[in-house]
mmCIF file of C-alpha atoms in Angstrom:
data_model
loop_
_atom_site.group_PDB
_atom_site.id
_atom_site.type_symbol
_atom_site.label_atom_id
_atom_site.label_comp_id
_atom_site.label_asym_id
_atom_site.label_seq_id
_atom_site.Cartn_x
_atom_site.Cartn_y
_atom_site.Cartn_z
ATOM 1 C CA MET E 1 65.368 82.550 103.041
ATOM 2 C CA SER E 2 67.073 86.257 103.256
ATOM 3 C CA LEU E 3 69.574 83.708 104.804
ATOM 4 C CA ALA E 4 69.808 81.029 102.350
ATOM 5 C CA ILE E 5 69.805 83.691 99.485
ATOM 6 C CA LEU E 6 72.875 85.612 101.280
ATOM 7 C CA LEU E 7 74.660 82.203 101.512
ATOM 8 C CA LEU E 8 73.750 80.577 98.052
ATOM 9 C CA LEU E 9 75.542 84.093 96.614
ATOM 10 C CA GLY E 10 78.394 83.522 98.759
ATOM 11 C CA LEU E 11 79.015 80.571 96.868
ATOM 12 C CA LEU E 12 78.635 81.760 93.527
ATOM 13 C CA CYS E 13 80.175 84.757 94.096
ATOM 14 C CA TRP E 14 83.753 83.294 95.747
ATOM 15 C CA PHE E 15 83.854 80.492 94.233
ATOM 16 C CA LEU E 16 84.506 83.019 90.772
ATOM 17 C CA SER E 17 86.852 85.618 93.250
ATOM 18 C CA SER E 18 88.729 82.602 93.733
ATOM 19 C CA ILE E 19 89.328 82.464 90.399
ATOM 20 C CA ALA E 20 90.064 85.137 88.755
ATOM 21 C CA ALA E 21 91.357 86.668 92.315
ATOM 22 C CA GLY E 22 89.706 88.513 93.234
ATOM 23 C CA GLY E 23 85.572 90.146 92.397
ATOM 24 C CA GLY E 24 83.548 88.256 94.247
ATOM 25 C CA ALA E 25 82.774 91.287 96.199
ATOM 26 C CA ILE E 26 81.639 93.350 93.406
ATOM 27 C CA LEU E 27 79.511 90.645 92.113
ATOM 28 C CA PHE E 28 77.919 90.401 95.430
ATOM 29 C CA LEU E 29 76.908 93.740 95.515
ATOM 30 C CA PRO E 30 74.560 94.477 93.081
ATOM 31 C CA ALA E 31 72.472 91.105 93.759
ATOM 32 C CA ALA E 32 72.543 91.396 98.038
ATOM 33 C CA LEU E 33 70.768 94.731 97.510
ATOM 34 C CA TRP E 34 68.005 92.677 97.067
ATOM 35 C CA VAL E 35 68.132 91.649 100.550
ATOM 36 C CA LEU E 36 70.530 93.830 102.696
ATOM 37 C CA GLU E 37 70.063 97.606 102.831
ATOM 38 C CA PRO E 38 72.762 100.024 101.151
ATOM 39 C CA LYS E 39 74.719 100.118 104.574
ATOM 40 C CA GLU E 40 74.675 97.463 105.335
ATOM 41 C CA LEU E 41 76.295 95.950 102.637
ATOM 42 C CA PRO E 42 80.007 97.249 103.531
ATOM 43 C CA VAL E 43 79.570 95.553 106.670
ATOM 44 C CA VAL E 44 78.261 91.977 106.300
ATOM 45 C CA ILE E 45 81.319 92.050 103.203
ATOM 46 C CA ALA E 46 83.969 92.750 105.784
ATOM 47 C CA ILE E 47 82.411 90.135 107.970
ATOM 48 C CA ALA E 48 82.371 87.299 105.269
ATOM 49 C CA SER E 49 85.442 88.445 103.622
ATOM 50 C CA VAL E 50 87.068 87.277 107.165
ATOM 51 C CA ILE E 51 85.543 84.126 106.565
ATOM 52 C CA SER E 52 87.229 83.655 102.817
ATOM 53 C CA SER E 53 89.877 85.296 103.190
ATOM 54 C CA VAL E 54 91.206 83.435 106.407
ATOM 55 C CA GLN E 55 90.681 80.077 104.035
ATOM 56 C CA ARG E 56 93.211 81.444 101.138
ATOM 57 C CA VAL E 57 95.548 82.775 103.575
ATOM 58 C CA ALA E 58 95.765 79.084 104.796
ATOM 59 C CA LEU E 59 95.324 77.598 101.231
ATOM 60 C CA TYR E 60 98.375 79.931 99.932
ATOM 61 C CA ARG E 61 100.396 81.203 102.613
ATOM 62 C CA GLY E 62 103.440 79.475 101.270
ATOM 63 C CA ALA E 63 103.019 81.966 98.435
ATOM 64 C CA ILE E 64 102.561 85.248 99.823
ATOM 65 C CA HIS E 65 104.984 88.103 99.073
ATOM 66 C CA ARG E 66 105.353 89.507 102.400
ATOM 67 C CA SER E 67 106.855 92.282 101.560
ATOM 68 C CA ILE E 68 104.625 93.229 99.763
ATOM 69 C CA TRP E 69 102.283 93.233 102.223
ATOM 70 C CA LEU E 70 104.116 94.730 104.893
ATOM 71 C CA ALA E 71 103.947 97.721 102.137
ATOM 72 C CA ASN E 72 99.571 97.550 101.881
ATOM 73 C CA LEU E 73 99.681 97.272 105.515
ATOM 74 C CA PRO E 74 99.440 101.100 106.894
ATOM 75 C CA GLY E 75 97.172 102.429 103.468
ATOM 76 C CA LEU E 76 95.063 99.951 104.257
ATOM 77 C CA ALA E 77 94.413 100.462 107.904
ATOM 78 C CA LEU E 78 94.322 103.814 107.041
ATOM 79 C CA GLY E 79 92.117 103.295 104.440
ATOM 80 C CA ALA E 80 89.639 101.867 106.383
ATOM 81 C CA LEU E 81 89.667 104.428 108.825
ATOM 82 C CA VAL E 82 88.656 107.373 106.349
ATOM 83 C CA GLY E 83 86.088 105.415 104.189
ATOM 84 C CA ALA E 84 84.061 104.717 107.722
ATOM 85 C CA LEU E 85 83.929 107.939 108.842
ATOM 86 C CA LEU E 86 82.316 108.250 105.012
ATOM 87 C CA LEU E 87 80.801 105.995 105.446
ATOM 88 C CA ARG E 88 78.395 106.815 108.818
ATOM 89 C CA GLY E 89 78.472 110.692 107.039
ATOM 90 C CA ILE E 90 76.480 109.823 104.160
ATOM 91 C CA ALA E 91 72.654 109.272 104.895
ATOM 92 C CA ALA E 92 71.442 106.051 104.224
ATOM 93 C CA GLU E 93 69.231 107.035 101.361
ATOM 94 C CA ARG E 94 71.914 107.796 99.244
ATOM 95 C CA MET E 95 74.198 104.778 99.877
ATOM 96 C CA GLY E 96 72.279 102.980 96.675
ATOM 97 C CA TYR E 97 72.937 106.188 94.171
ATOM 98 C CA VAL E 98 76.679 105.683 96.279
ATOM 99 C CA VAL E 99 77.102 101.290 95.193
ATOM 100 C CA GLY E 100 75.637 102.151 91.749
ATOM 101 C CA GLY E 101 77.683 105.160 91.268
ATOM 102 C CA PHE E 102 80.310 103.281 91.708
ATOM 103 C CA LEU E 103 79.426 99.946 89.267
ATOM 104 C CA VAL E 104 78.757 101.703 87.028
ATOM 105 C CA VAL E 105 82.284 103.555 86.978
ATOM 106 C CA LEU E 106 84.290 100.493 87.082
ATOM 107 C CA SER E 107 82.485 98.505 84.713
ATOM 108 C CA ILE E 108 83.173 102.096 82.411
ATOM 109 C CA HIS E 109 86.385 101.173 83.217
ATOM 110 C CA HIS E 110 86.712 98.214 82.498
ATOM 111 C CA PHE E 111 85.244 98.562 79.038
ATOM 112 C CA LEU E 112 87.466 101.188 78.095
ATOM 113 C CA GLY E 113 90.131 98.728 78.704
ATOM 114 C CA GLY E 114 91.239 99.890 81.738
ATOM 115 C CA SER E 115 94.359 97.904 83.047
ATOM 116 C CA PHE E 116 97.013 99.635 84.117
ATOM 117 C CA HIS E 117 101.060 98.325 83.547
ATOM 118 C CA PHE E 118 103.562 99.983 85.903
ATOM 119 C CA ALA E 119 107.749 99.553 85.564
ATOM 120 C CA ARG E 120 108.335 97.513 89.177
ATOM 121 C CA PRO E 121 106.502 99.427 91.358
ATOM 122 C CA ARG E 122 107.653 100.275 94.298
ATOM 123 C CA PRO E 123 106.514 99.288 98.000
ATOM 124 C CA LEU E 124 105.434 103.183 97.655
ATOM 125 C CA ALA E 125 102.985 102.669 95.590
ATOM 126 C CA PHE E 126 101.156 99.634 96.868
ATOM 127 C CA GLY E 127 100.703 101.628 99.857
ATOM 128 C CA ALA E 128 99.273 104.644 97.646
ATOM 129 C CA ALA E 129 97.348 102.052 95.889
ATOM 130 C CA SER E 130 96.542 99.907 98.822
ATOM 131 C CA PHE E 131 95.121 103.182 100.760
ATOM 132 C CA VAL E 132 92.491 103.732 97.650
ATOM 133 C CA THR E 133 91.638 100.331 97.392
ATOM 134 C CA ALA E 134 90.854 100.104 101.583
ATOM 135 C CA THR E 135 88.738 103.388 101.455
ATOM 136 C CA THR E 136 86.636 102.336 98.872
ATOM 137 C CA SER E 137 86.026 99.469 99.766
ATOM 138 C CA THR E 138 85.219 100.421 103.456
ATOM 139 C CA LEU E 139 82.840 102.641 101.871
ATOM 140 C CA VAL E 140 81.096 100.794 99.233
ATOM 141 C CA GLY E 141 81.739 97.306 100.202
ATOM 142 C CA ALA E 142 84.171 96.236 97.365
ATOM 143 C CA SER E 143 86.726 97.821 95.218
ATOM 144 C CA GLY E 144 87.429 95.561 92.359
ATOM 145 C CA PRO E 145 90.855 94.374 91.222
ATOM 146 C CA LEU E 146 92.446 97.858 91.636
ATOM 147 C CA MET E 147 95.326 96.222 92.543
ATOM 148 C CA ASN E 148 95.996 93.448 90.331
ATOM 149 C CA PRO E 149 98.099 95.707 87.672
ATOM 150 C CA LEU E 150 100.505 96.265 90.171
ATOM 151 C CA TYR E 151 100.437 93.022 91.118
ATOM 152 C CA VAL E 152 100.879 91.543 87.896
ATOM 153 C CA SER E 153 103.398 94.175 86.373
ATOM 154 C CA SER E 154 105.926 92.832 89.966
ATOM 155 C CA GLY E 155 105.137 89.758 88.183
ATOM 156 C CA ILE E 156 102.921 88.106 91.276
ATOM 157 C CA VAL E 157 100.538 86.898 89.481
ATOM 158 C CA LYS E 158 98.425 83.147 90.402
ATOM 159 C CA GLU E 159 98.936 81.566 93.635
ATOM 160 C CA ALA E 160 100.929 84.062 94.806
ATOM 161 C CA MET E 161 98.555 87.211 93.831
ATOM 162 C CA ILE E 162 95.668 85.046 95.617
ATOM 163 C CA GLY E 163 98.151 84.569 98.641
ATOM 164 C CA THR E 164 99.350 88.171 98.725
ATOM 165 C CA LYS E 165 95.852 89.653 98.559
ATOM 166 C CA ALA E 166 93.969 87.577 100.572
ATOM 167 C CA ALA E 167 96.599 88.265 103.559
ATOM 168 C CA SER E 168 96.953 91.971 102.584
ATOM 169 C CA THR E 169 92.678 91.329 102.455
ATOM 170 C CA LEU E 170 92.142 89.859 105.672
ATOM 171 C CA PHE E 171 94.117 93.087 107.609
ATOM 172 C CA MET E 172 91.690 95.791 105.446
ATOM 173 C CA GLN E 173 89.115 93.631 106.703
ATOM 174 C CA PHE E 174 90.053 93.061 110.683
ATOM 175 C CA ALA E 175 90.929 96.706 110.118
ATOM 176 C CA LYS E 176 87.442 97.849 108.119
ATOM 177 C CA LEU E 177 85.191 96.312 111.564
ATOM 178 C CA ALA E 178 87.354 97.778 113.917
ATOM 179 C CA ALA E 179 86.091 101.362 111.689
ATOM 180 C CA PHE E 180 82.799 100.067 111.683
ATOM 181 C CA PHE E 181 82.217 99.254 115.563
ATOM 182 C CA SER E 182 83.996 103.054 116.648
ATOM 183 C CA VAL E 183 81.449 104.887 114.144
ATOM 184 C CA GLY E 184 78.669 101.828 115.873
ATOM 185 C CA LEU E 185 78.307 100.335 112.221
ATOM 186 C CA LEU E 186 77.933 97.151 113.410
ATOM 187 C CA SER E 187 74.810 95.176 114.912
ATOM 188 C CA GLY E 188 73.899 91.997 115.385
ATOM 189 C CA ASP E 189 72.454 91.285 111.752
ATOM 190 C CA THR E 190 75.264 92.674 110.302
ATOM 191 C CA TRP E 191 76.638 90.165 112.227
ATOM 192 C CA VAL E 192 74.405 87.392 111.346
ATOM 193 C CA ALA E 193 74.084 88.038 107.425
ATOM 194 C CA GLY E 194 77.937 88.430 107.075
ATOM 195 C CA CYS E 195 78.586 84.923 108.389
ATOM 196 C CA ALA E 196 76.042 83.163 106.226
ATOM 197 C CA VAL E 197 78.106 84.987 102.736
ATOM 198 C CA GLY E 198 81.017 83.772 104.239
ATOM 199 C CA VAL E 199 80.273 80.314 105.459
ATOM 200 C CA GLY E 200 79.471 80.280 101.445
#
């Protein structure tokens, strides 16, 4: 029953994410807490995101901005490692508060009109934003559309944004899984749950 629920949640959340160029994992977080332990969330979402990102990269491969993708890689790799170390150090019973706090802050940010615009962002801006995104995503399971303002300010929208973000996300998720493995956070149950969500 839990796997069926996870599959349906994956279907709904990532369908909406495809339309909005992100946010599937954010939608998934509060709903999945009914089925998963808070510390399992980031790992399950990473596995599911690998599956969904492979599909998006295949669909939008011609629209990917490779220079932006390359600028994202160092920050994504380092952020994944830092986030996994933080996740390992947080007590399991406190993870629910971390996830809840993140969702509240993100909601307030959006409610107050928290979209920023940048004048021609440089590759360094993408690298720094990628580090914050990967650290947050590894620790909580999602980072929301934190980088969307950078993409929009660079004129990267619609299919180009989806494709470039998917290629960056795919790299980030592999980096996260490697980091999770290195700190002992991967298990058979999380693999099965992540695959169920990913198939959805």
